Amino acid sequence: MFCIRVYFRKKTFSKTELCREGLVDNVSVTSEGVDWITDEISHPRLFDLSENVLIKEDQIKSRFYYLLFNNKRNKNNDSGFIQYWVQQNIGLSSFHIFKSSSYSSYNNPSDCKKAKYVTLDFTNLCGLGCRIHQLIYCLQLALENERVFVLKNHHSGDPFREWLHQNMLPLSDKCSYLDSDGRSDNIECPLVQKAFTDPKWLPHALPIDMNEELLRLHEAPFVWFAGQLAAYILRPKPQLAQLINVTLKSFETSGDPVVGVHIRRTDKVDVVRI
């Protein structure tokens, strides 16, 4: 806003500077409550004001074009991210199918008598998460050594092993612990705690043959790989799978994903207090 002739400043705490004539859109200004300033005094200040307006105008334009550019760039980034996400999921899905077939081939050899084994005896009666963690580690150890992973006969009074036997598919459809019993070349899977104290029991974090590709497809590939191992161990038998599907349908959810939250209020309550 530029002053053409007479310049005045209204008496306000903000000291807002106004122009009596030459206002934008011919807006009139009342002269009440105004201190008049002569043209001689106002001209230098008018010059400063016009300079400030021009500077501010340039700043506003710069900010506008910056926001406009960023908006276009973000739209392009969103489009690129969606394409990347789709390709990533396709790649991981193909790995999922491949890994499932790999598990089956390792754990279902043509001759169980000639196969080599990793065995596990559940003598450490810990909780569900602890047991699954142990099974994941042993299966990973078996895969790295190209061996069949089997569980020894479960002890009476072991509710987890009984639950696993009743509800989950066996680790091998062909071989059992009886095929490995008494073999001197068995690898007895140690407790996972021991693996951290003895490097010989530590398998690679990822399969060597797919390490590079998984690093490209996933930001935390070991988490994904551990999930594949857990998914293989926890393959439900038909009756449990049917129950799960019926339960999911009863939720009347729309779209994916469906997330289940397990709230553990047993022994962990005392652990937290400690």
Short mmCIF file of C-alpha atoms in Angstrom, two decimals:
data_model
loop_
_atom_site.label_atom_id
_atom_site.label_comp_id
_atom_site.label_asym_id
_atom_site.label_seq_id
_atom_site.Cartn_x
_atom_site.Cartn_y
_atom_site.Cartn_z
CA MET A 1 0.00 0.00 0.00
CA PHE A 2 1.58 3.27 -1.13
CA CYS A 3 0.93 6.85 0.08
CA ILE A 4 0.42 9.32 -2.76
CA ARG A 5 -0.04 12.64 -0.94
CA VAL A 6 -0.76 12.97 2.75
CA TYR A 7 0.58 10.46 5.26
CA PHE A 8 -0.70 9.91 8.76
CA ARG A 9 -0.35 7.45 11.58
CA LYS A 10 -3.36 6.39 13.61
CA LYS A 11 -2.98 6.40 17.39
CA THR A 12 -2.98 2.69 18.22
CA PHE A 13 -0.73 0.53 20.32
CA SER A 14 0.29 -1.43 17.24
CA LYS A 15 1.24 1.82 15.45
CA THR A 16 -0.31 0.59 12.22
CA GLU A 17 0.64 2.89 9.38
CA LEU A 18 -2.16 3.93 7.05
CA CYS A 19 -2.49 6.10 3.97
CA ARG A 20 -5.32 8.60 3.68
CA GLU A 21 -5.29 8.74 -0.08
CA GLY A 22 -4.30 6.21 -2.71
CA LEU A 23 -5.55 3.29 -0.64
CA VAL A 24 -6.06 -0.11 -2.23
CA ASP A 25 -9.56 -0.49 -3.69
CA ASN A 26 -10.28 3.17 -2.82
CA VAL A 27 -11.06 2.36 0.82
CA SER A 28 -11.75 5.59 2.73
CA VAL A 29 -10.22 6.31 6.13
CA THR A 30 -11.75 8.59 8.74
CA SER A 31 -9.58 11.39 10.06
CA GLU A 32 -10.79 11.03 13.64
CA GLY A 33 -8.13 10.17 16.18
CA VAL A 34 -5.29 10.83 13.72
CA ASP A 35 -2.04 12.77 14.13
CA TRP A 36 -1.25 14.59 10.92
CA ILE A 37 2.31 14.60 9.63
CA THR A 38 3.56 17.00 6.99
CA ASP A 39 4.53 15.86 3.52
CA GLU A 40 8.16 16.87 4.16
CA ILE A 41 8.41 14.54 7.13
CA SER A 42 6.44 11.73 5.52
CA HIS A 43 8.33 11.43 2.23
CA PRO A 44 11.46 9.67 3.63
CA ARG A 45 9.26 7.38 5.65
CA LEU A 46 7.10 6.68 2.62
CA PHE A 47 10.19 5.67 0.71
CA ASP A 48 11.21 3.29 3.50
CA LEU A 49 7.70 1.90 3.63
CA SER A 50 7.59 1.24 -0.12
CA GLU A 51 10.95 -0.53 0.09
CA ASN A 52 9.68 -2.71 2.92
CA VAL A 53 6.55 -3.55 0.96
CA LEU A 54 8.59 -4.61 -2.08
CA ILE A 55 10.85 -6.77 0.07
CA LYS A 56 7.85 -8.36 1.76
CA GLU A 57 6.23 -8.96 -1.61
CA ASP A 58 9.34 -10.78 -2.84
CA GLN A 59 9.39 -12.88 0.32
CA ILE A 60 5.73 -13.86 -0.12
CA LYS A 61 6.30 -14.79 -3.77
CA SER A 62 9.37 -16.83 -2.88
CA ARG A 63 7.47 -18.66 -0.17
CA PHE A 64 4.54 -19.30 -2.52
CA TYR A 65 6.72 -20.80 -5.26
CA TYR A 66 8.62 -22.84 -2.67
CA LEU A 67 5.39 -24.34 -1.32
CA LEU A 68 4.09 -24.93 -4.85
CA PHE A 69 7.29 -26.72 -5.84
CA ASN A 70 7.29 -28.84 -2.67
CA ASN A 71 3.66 -29.79 -3.22
CA LYS A 72 4.43 -31.05 -6.73
CA ARG A 73 7.53 -32.83 -5.51
CA ASN A 74 5.63 -34.50 -2.66
CA LYS A 75 2.98 -35.72 -5.10
CA ASN A 76 5.71 -37.21 -7.27
CA ASN A 77 7.33 -38.76 -4.21
CA ASP A 78 4.02 -40.24 -3.08
CA SER A 79 3.51 -41.78 -6.52
CA GLY A 80 7.04 -43.17 -6.51
CA PHE A 81 6.63 -44.50 -2.97
CA ILE A 82 3.39 -46.31 -3.88
CA GLN A 83 5.09 -47.95 -6.87
CA TYR A 84 8.05 -48.92 -4.68
CA TRP A 85 5.73 -50.32 -1.99
CA VAL A 86 3.86 -52.44 -4.55
CA GLN A 87 7.10 -53.81 -6.02
CA GLN A 88 8.44 -54.47 -2.52
CA ASN A 89 5.39 -56.50 -1.56
CA ILE A 90 5.52 -58.47 -4.80
CA GLY A 91 9.19 -59.27 -4.14
CA LEU A 92 8.59 -60.30 -0.53
CA SER A 93 5.58 -62.40 -1.55
CA SER A 94 7.71 -64.34 -4.01
CA PHE A 95 10.27 -64.89 -1.26
CA HIS A 96 7.50 -66.09 1.05
CA ILE A 97 6.44 -68.75 -1.47
CA PHE A 98 10.06 -69.73 -2.09
CA LYS A 99 10.89 -69.98 1.60
CA SER A 100 7.83 -72.11 2.33
CA SER A 101 8.88 -74.60 -0.34
CA SER A 102 12.44 -74.53 1.03
CA TYR A 103 11.23 -75.40 4.51
CA SER A 104 9.23 -78.31 3.14
CA SER A 105 12.13 -79.68 1.09
CA TYR A 106 14.55 -79.48 4.01
CA ASN A 107 12.16 -80.99 6.54
CA ASN A 108 10.74 -83.66 4.21
CA PRO A 109 13.75 -85.43 2.67
CA SER A 110 13.35 -88.41 0.35
CA ASP A 111 14.85 -90.80 2.93
CA CYS A 112 14.43 -89.97 6.62
CA LYS A 113 16.90 -92.68 7.62
CA LYS A 114 19.72 -91.02 5.70
CA ALA A 115 18.85 -87.46 6.69
CA LYS A 116 20.75 -85.49 9.30
CA TYR A 117 18.90 -83.88 12.18
CA VAL A 118 18.71 -81.00 14.61
CA THR A 119 16.74 -82.15 17.65
CA LEU A 120 15.23 -80.28 20.57
CA ASP A 121 14.14 -81.50 23.98
CA PHE A 122 11.76 -79.13 25.76
CA THR A 123 13.14 -79.33 29.26
CA ASN A 124 12.99 -75.58 29.82
CA LEU A 125 9.34 -75.08 30.74
CA CYS A 126 9.06 -71.37 30.00
CA GLY A 127 6.15 -69.40 28.52
CA LEU A 128 4.66 -69.29 25.02
CA GLY A 129 6.85 -66.47 23.69
CA CYS A 130 9.98 -68.08 25.13
CA ARG A 131 9.12 -71.43 23.52
CA ILE A 132 8.43 -69.91 20.10
CA HIS A 133 11.70 -67.98 20.33
CA GLN A 134 13.52 -71.24 21.03
CA LEU A 135 11.82 -73.04 18.12
CA ILE A 136 12.66 -70.20 15.71
CA TYR A 137 16.31 -70.36 16.69
CA CYS A 138 16.48 -74.16 16.29
CA LEU A 139 14.74 -74.07 12.91
CA GLN A 140 17.16 -71.39 11.73
CA LEU A 141 20.08 -73.52 12.91
CA ALA A 142 18.68 -76.54 11.04
CA LEU A 143 18.18 -74.59 7.81
CA GLU A 144 21.72 -73.23 7.86
CA ASN A 145 23.12 -76.74 8.30
CA GLU A 146 20.64 -78.29 5.82
CA ARG A 147 19.21 -80.61 8.44
CA VAL A 148 15.75 -81.79 9.43
CA PHE A 149 14.41 -80.20 12.61
CA VAL A 150 12.39 -82.50 14.88
CA LEU A 151 11.15 -82.35 18.46
CA LYS A 152 11.79 -85.14 20.91
CA ASN A 153 8.80 -86.89 22.45
CA HIS A 154 7.08 -84.42 24.72
CA HIS A 155 7.03 -84.91 28.44
CA SER A 156 3.79 -85.57 30.24
CA GLY A 157 2.38 -82.49 31.90
CA ASP A 158 3.88 -80.09 29.34
CA PRO A 159 0.82 -78.02 28.29
CA PHE A 160 2.62 -76.07 25.56
CA ARG A 161 3.96 -79.16 23.79
CA GLU A 162 0.54 -80.77 24.06
CA TRP A 163 -1.10 -77.64 22.62
CA LEU A 164 1.47 -77.51 19.81
CA HIS A 165 0.87 -81.17 18.98
CA GLN A 166 -2.93 -80.82 18.95
CA ASN A 167 -3.25 -77.54 17.03
CA MET A 168 -0.22 -77.09 14.76
CA LEU A 169 1.00 -79.10 11.79
CA PRO A 170 4.13 -81.18 12.48
CA LEU A 171 7.48 -79.67 11.54
CA SER A 172 8.01 -82.59 9.16
CA ASP A 173 5.32 -84.56 7.37
CA LYS A 174 7.64 -87.52 6.82
CA CYS A 175 10.27 -87.67 9.55
CA SER A 176 9.94 -87.92 13.31
CA TYR A 177 12.21 -88.11 16.30
CA LEU A 178 12.18 -91.91 15.99
CA ASP A 179 14.14 -91.59 12.74
CA SER A 180 16.89 -89.67 14.53
CA ASP A 181 16.89 -91.57 17.81
CA GLY A 182 20.31 -92.89 18.78
CA ARG A 183 22.16 -91.16 15.92
CA SER A 184 25.63 -89.93 16.83
CA ASP A 185 25.61 -87.21 14.19
CA ASN A 186 22.58 -85.39 15.61
CA ILE A 187 22.91 -81.75 16.59
CA GLU A 188 21.15 -81.17 19.89
CA CYS A 189 19.84 -77.62 19.67
CA PRO A 190 21.04 -75.68 22.73
CA LEU A 191 18.98 -73.16 24.62
CA VAL A 192 19.01 -69.87 22.79
CA GLN A 193 20.81 -68.21 25.70
CA LYS A 194 23.86 -70.40 25.04
CA ALA A 195 24.06 -69.26 21.43
CA PHE A 196 25.11 -65.80 22.56
CA THR A 197 28.02 -67.18 24.58
CA ASP A 198 29.38 -69.61 21.97
CA PRO A 199 29.73 -68.33 18.35
CA LYS A 200 29.60 -71.84 16.87
CA TRP A 201 25.89 -71.94 17.70
CA LEU A 202 25.11 -68.63 16.02
CA PRO A 203 23.57 -69.01 12.54
CA HIS A 204 23.69 -66.13 10.09
CA ALA A 205 21.04 -63.49 10.68
CA LEU A 206 19.81 -64.02 7.09
CA PRO A 207 20.24 -66.87 4.59
CA ILE A 208 23.40 -66.13 2.63
CA ASP A 209 21.81 -66.87 -0.74
CA MET A 210 19.12 -64.21 -0.29
CA ASN A 211 20.87 -61.75 2.01
CA GLU A 212 21.45 -59.02 -0.60
CA GLU A 213 17.94 -59.20 -2.05
CA LEU A 214 16.24 -59.06 1.35
CA LEU A 215 18.32 -56.04 2.33
CA ARG A 216 17.04 -54.31 -0.80
CA LEU A 217 13.40 -55.22 -0.21
CA HIS A 218 13.04 -54.66 3.53
CA GLU A 219 14.39 -52.14 6.04
CA ALA A 220 14.52 -54.77 8.81
CA PRO A 221 14.99 -58.04 6.88
CA PHE A 222 15.77 -60.20 9.92
CA VAL A 223 12.42 -59.26 11.47
CA TRP A 224 10.72 -60.38 8.26
CA PHE A 225 12.79 -63.58 8.12
CA ALA A 226 12.05 -64.42 11.76
CA GLY A 227 8.37 -63.93 10.93
CA GLN A 228 8.66 -66.49 8.13
CA LEU A 229 10.20 -68.99 10.53
CA ALA A 230 7.46 -68.37 13.11
CA ALA A 231 4.77 -68.68 10.42
CA TYR A 232 6.12 -72.09 9.43
CA ILE A 233 6.20 -73.33 13.03
CA LEU A 234 2.68 -72.03 13.73
CA ARG A 235 0.89 -73.52 10.70
CA PRO A 236 -2.53 -74.42 12.10
CA LYS A 237 -4.18 -77.76 11.56
CA PRO A 238 -7.41 -77.70 9.51
CA GLN A 239 -9.76 -77.52 12.49
CA LEU A 240 -7.92 -74.58 14.05
CA ALA A 241 -7.56 -72.84 10.67
CA GLN A 242 -11.32 -73.13 10.18
CA LEU A 243 -11.97 -71.70 13.65
CA ILE A 244 -9.65 -68.76 12.94
CA ASN A 245 -11.35 -68.00 9.61
CA VAL A 246 -14.85 -68.15 11.14
CA THR A 247 -13.72 -65.86 13.96
CA LEU A 248 -12.22 -63.31 11.57
CA LYS A 249 -15.40 -63.25 9.49
CA SER A 250 -17.45 -62.59 12.62
CA PHE A 251 -15.47 -59.39 13.27
CA GLU A 252 -17.09 -57.77 10.20
CA THR A 253 -13.92 -55.88 9.42
CA SER A 254 -13.31 -54.11 6.12
CA GLY A 255 -9.91 -54.52 4.51
CA ASP A 256 -6.54 -55.50 5.91
CA PRO A 257 -4.80 -55.75 8.26
CA VAL A 258 -6.45 -57.39 11.26
CA VAL A 259 -4.24 -57.11 14.33
CA GLY A 260 -4.53 -59.31 17.39
CA VAL A 261 -3.15 -58.04 20.69
CA HIS A 262 -2.18 -60.49 23.41
CA ILE A 263 -2.25 -58.86 26.85
CA ARG A 264 -0.30 -61.04 29.23
CA ARG A 265 -1.41 -60.65 32.84
CA THR A 266 0.21 -63.65 34.50
CA ASP A 267 3.81 -64.03 35.64
CA LYS A 268 4.92 -60.86 33.81
CA VAL A 269 3.00 -58.75 36.33
CA ASP A 270 5.49 -59.73 39.02
CA VAL A 271 8.43 -59.35 36.63
CA VAL A 272 7.45 -55.75 35.89
CA ARG A 273 7.22 -54.97 39.60
CA ILE A 274 10.72 -56.32 40.14
#
